[in-house]
mmCIF file of C-alpha atoms in Angstrom:
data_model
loop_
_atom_site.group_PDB
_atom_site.id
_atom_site.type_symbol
_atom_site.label_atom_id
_atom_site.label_comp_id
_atom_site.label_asym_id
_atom_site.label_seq_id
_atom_site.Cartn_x
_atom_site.Cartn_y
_atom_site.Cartn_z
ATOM 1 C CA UNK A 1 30.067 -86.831 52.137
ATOM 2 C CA UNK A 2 30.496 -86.986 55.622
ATOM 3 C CA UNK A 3 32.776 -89.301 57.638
ATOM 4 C CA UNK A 4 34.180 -90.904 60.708
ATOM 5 C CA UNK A 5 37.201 -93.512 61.840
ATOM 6 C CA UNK A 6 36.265 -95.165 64.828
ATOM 7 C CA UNK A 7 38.548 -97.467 66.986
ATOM 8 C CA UNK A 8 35.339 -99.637 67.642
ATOM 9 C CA UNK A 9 34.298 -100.480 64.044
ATOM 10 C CA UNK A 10 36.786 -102.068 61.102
ATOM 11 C CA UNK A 11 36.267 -100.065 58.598
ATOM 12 C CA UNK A 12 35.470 -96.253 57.996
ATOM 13 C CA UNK A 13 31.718 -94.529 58.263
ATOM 14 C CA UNK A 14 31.087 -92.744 55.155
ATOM 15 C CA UNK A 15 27.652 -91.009 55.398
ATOM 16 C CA UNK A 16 26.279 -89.717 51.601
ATOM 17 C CA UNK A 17 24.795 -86.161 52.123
ATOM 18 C CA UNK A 18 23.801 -84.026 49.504
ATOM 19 C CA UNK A 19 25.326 -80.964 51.340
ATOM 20 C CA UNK A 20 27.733 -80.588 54.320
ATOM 21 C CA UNK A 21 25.637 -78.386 55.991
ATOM 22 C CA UNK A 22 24.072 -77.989 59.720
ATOM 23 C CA UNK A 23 21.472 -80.102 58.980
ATOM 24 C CA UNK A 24 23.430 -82.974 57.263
ATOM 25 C CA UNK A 25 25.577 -82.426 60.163
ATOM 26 C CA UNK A 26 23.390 -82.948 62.605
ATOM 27 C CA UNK A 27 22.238 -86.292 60.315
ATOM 28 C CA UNK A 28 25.265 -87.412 60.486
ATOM 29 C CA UNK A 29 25.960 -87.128 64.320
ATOM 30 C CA UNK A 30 22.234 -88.872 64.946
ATOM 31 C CA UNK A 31 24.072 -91.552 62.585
ATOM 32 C CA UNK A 32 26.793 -92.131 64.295
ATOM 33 C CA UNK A 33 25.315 -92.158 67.608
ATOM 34 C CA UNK A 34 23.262 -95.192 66.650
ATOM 35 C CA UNK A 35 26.021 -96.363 65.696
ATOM 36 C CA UNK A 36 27.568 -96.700 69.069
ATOM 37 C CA UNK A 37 24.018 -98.037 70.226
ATOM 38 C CA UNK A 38 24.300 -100.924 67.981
ATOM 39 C CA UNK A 39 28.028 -101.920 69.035
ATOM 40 C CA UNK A 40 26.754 -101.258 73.092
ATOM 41 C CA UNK A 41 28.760 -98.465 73.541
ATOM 42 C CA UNK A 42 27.904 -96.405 76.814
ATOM 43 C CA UNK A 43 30.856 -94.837 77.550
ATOM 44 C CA UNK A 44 31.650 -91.006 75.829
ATOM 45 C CA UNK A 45 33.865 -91.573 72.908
ATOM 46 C CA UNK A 46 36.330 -88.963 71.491
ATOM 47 C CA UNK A 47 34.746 -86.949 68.685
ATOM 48 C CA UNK A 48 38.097 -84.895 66.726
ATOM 49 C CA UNK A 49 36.474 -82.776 64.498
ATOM 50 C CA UNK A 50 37.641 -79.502 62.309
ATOM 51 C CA UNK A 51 36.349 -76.394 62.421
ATOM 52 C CA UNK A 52 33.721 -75.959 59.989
ATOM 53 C CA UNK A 53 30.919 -73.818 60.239
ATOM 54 C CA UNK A 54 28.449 -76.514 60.737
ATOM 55 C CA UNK A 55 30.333 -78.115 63.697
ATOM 56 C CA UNK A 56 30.193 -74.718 66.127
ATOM 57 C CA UNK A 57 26.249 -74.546 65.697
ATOM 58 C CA UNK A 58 24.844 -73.671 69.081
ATOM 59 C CA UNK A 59 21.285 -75.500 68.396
ATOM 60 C CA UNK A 60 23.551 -79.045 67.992
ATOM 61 C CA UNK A 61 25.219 -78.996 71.095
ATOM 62 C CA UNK A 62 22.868 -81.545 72.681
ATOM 63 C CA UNK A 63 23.784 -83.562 69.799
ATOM 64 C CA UNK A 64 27.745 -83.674 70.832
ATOM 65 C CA UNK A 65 26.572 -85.396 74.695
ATOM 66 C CA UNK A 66 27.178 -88.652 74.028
ATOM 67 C CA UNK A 67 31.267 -87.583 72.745
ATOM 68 C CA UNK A 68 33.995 -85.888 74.030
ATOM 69 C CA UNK A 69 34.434 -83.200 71.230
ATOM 70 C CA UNK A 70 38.330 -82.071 70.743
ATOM 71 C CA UNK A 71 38.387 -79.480 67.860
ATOM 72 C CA UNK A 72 41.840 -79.507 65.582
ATOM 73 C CA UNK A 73 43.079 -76.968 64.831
ATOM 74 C CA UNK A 74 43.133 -74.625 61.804
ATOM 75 C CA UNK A 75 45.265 -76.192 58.812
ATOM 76 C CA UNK A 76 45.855 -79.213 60.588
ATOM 77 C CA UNK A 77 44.125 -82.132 58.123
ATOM 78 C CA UNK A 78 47.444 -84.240 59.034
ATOM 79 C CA UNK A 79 45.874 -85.148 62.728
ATOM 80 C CA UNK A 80 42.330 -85.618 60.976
ATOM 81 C CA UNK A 81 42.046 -89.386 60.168
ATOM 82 C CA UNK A 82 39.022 -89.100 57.974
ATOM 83 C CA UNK A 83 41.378 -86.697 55.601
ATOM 84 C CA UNK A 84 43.450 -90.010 55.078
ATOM 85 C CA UNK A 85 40.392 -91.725 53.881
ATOM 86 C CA UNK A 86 39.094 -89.420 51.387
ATOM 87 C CA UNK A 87 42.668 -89.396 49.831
ATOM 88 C CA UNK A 88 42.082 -92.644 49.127
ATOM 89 C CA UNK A 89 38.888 -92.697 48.186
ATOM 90 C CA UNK A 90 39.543 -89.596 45.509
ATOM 91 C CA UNK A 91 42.751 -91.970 44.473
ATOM 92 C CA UNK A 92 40.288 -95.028 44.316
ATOM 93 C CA UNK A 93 37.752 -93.357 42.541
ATOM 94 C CA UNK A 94 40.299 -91.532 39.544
ATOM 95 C CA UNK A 95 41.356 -94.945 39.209
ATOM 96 C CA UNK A 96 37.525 -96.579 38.646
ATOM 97 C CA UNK A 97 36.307 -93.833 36.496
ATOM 98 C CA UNK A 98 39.495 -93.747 34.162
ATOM 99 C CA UNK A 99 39.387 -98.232 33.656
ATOM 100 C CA UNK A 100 35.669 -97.022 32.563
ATOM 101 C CA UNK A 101 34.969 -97.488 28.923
ATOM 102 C CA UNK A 102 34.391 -94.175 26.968
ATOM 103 C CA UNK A 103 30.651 -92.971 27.482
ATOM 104 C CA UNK A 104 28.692 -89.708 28.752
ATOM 105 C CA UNK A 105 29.090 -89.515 32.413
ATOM 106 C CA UNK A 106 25.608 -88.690 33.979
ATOM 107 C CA UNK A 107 25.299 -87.145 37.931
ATOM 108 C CA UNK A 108 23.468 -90.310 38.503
ATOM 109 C CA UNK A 109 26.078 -92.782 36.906
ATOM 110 C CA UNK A 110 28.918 -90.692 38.727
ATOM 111 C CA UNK A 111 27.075 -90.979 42.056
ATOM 112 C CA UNK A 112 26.766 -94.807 41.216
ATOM 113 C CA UNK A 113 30.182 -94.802 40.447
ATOM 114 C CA UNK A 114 31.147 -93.098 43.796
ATOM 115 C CA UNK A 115 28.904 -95.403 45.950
ATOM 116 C CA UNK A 116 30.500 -98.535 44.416
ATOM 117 C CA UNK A 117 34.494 -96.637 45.544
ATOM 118 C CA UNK A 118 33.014 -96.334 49.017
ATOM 119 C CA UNK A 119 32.071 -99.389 49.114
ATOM 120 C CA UNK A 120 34.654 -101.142 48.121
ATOM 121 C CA UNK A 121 37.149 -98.752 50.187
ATOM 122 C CA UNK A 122 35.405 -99.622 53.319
ATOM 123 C CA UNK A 123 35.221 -103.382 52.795
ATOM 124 C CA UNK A 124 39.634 -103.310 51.980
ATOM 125 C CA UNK A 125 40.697 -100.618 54.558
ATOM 126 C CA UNK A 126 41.115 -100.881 58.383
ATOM 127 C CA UNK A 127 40.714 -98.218 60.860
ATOM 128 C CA UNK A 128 43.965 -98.909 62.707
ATOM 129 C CA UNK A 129 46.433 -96.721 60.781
ATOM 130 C CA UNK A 130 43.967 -93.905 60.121
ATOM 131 C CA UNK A 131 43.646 -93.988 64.289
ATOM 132 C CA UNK A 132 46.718 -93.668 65.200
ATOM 133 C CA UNK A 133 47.571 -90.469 63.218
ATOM 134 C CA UNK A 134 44.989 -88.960 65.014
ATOM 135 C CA UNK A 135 45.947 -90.835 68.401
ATOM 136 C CA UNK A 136 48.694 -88.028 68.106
ATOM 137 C CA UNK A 137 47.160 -85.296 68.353
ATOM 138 C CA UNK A 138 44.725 -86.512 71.361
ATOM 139 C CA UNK A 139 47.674 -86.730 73.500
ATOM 140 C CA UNK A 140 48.742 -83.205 72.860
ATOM 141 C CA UNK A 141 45.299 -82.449 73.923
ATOM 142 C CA UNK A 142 45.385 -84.462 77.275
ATOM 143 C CA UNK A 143 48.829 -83.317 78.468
#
């Protein structure tokens, strides 16, 4: 899973990958871009971002133009507002699975299971909390 918190959109993008790799990477920022097509947004947005492998690719650069990209840095998950999501989705999703009656958990039910927590996460939470932990560490980037 891949995901973003945007100040322009209610509730989180979750994008379903099967890997986190370049290429699911580079899906995902093609993603979001249309994403700010479809809500008219022309202006660069702030992209915060950690620092794994797939996001220091030379070959996706292009794919970063339409964002200013601000990298956090190493061990710092409390200034990344997507971290706050997935704690809440793996919370969510314990939850789900244990009110589940007894039965033989397949990858396919599990990944049902998982789509149905994303859902539902997206539809309850707003952005706006999520934002501003990361609002925190923009400014120490623009002072």
């Amino acid at each position: 899973m891949i995901g973003a918190v945007t100040s322009f959109t209610k509730s989180p993008m979750i994008g379903i990958y099967n890997k986190t790799d370049t290429q699911s990477w580079k899906e995902f920022l093609v993603d979001l871009k249309a994403m700010l097509d479809k809500e008219h947004i022309r202006t660069k947005v702030w992209l915060v971002i950690d620092n794994h492998s797939a996001h220091h690719v030379r070959s996706l650069r292009r794919y970063y133009e339409p964002f200013y990209v601000a990298y956090l840095p190493p061990y710092s998950s409390q200034f990344n507002a997507i971290e706050y999501v997935w704690a809440i989705v793996k919370r969510e999703l314990a939850l789900h699975i244990s009110r589940l009656p007894e039965r033989k958990h397949t990858q396919i039910s599990f990944e049902g299971e998982v789509d149905y927590v994303i859902s539902q996460v997206s539809a309850t939470y707003n952005n706006k909390p999520f934002i501003e932990r990361t609002k925190k560490f923009l400014a120490s980037k623009l002072i």
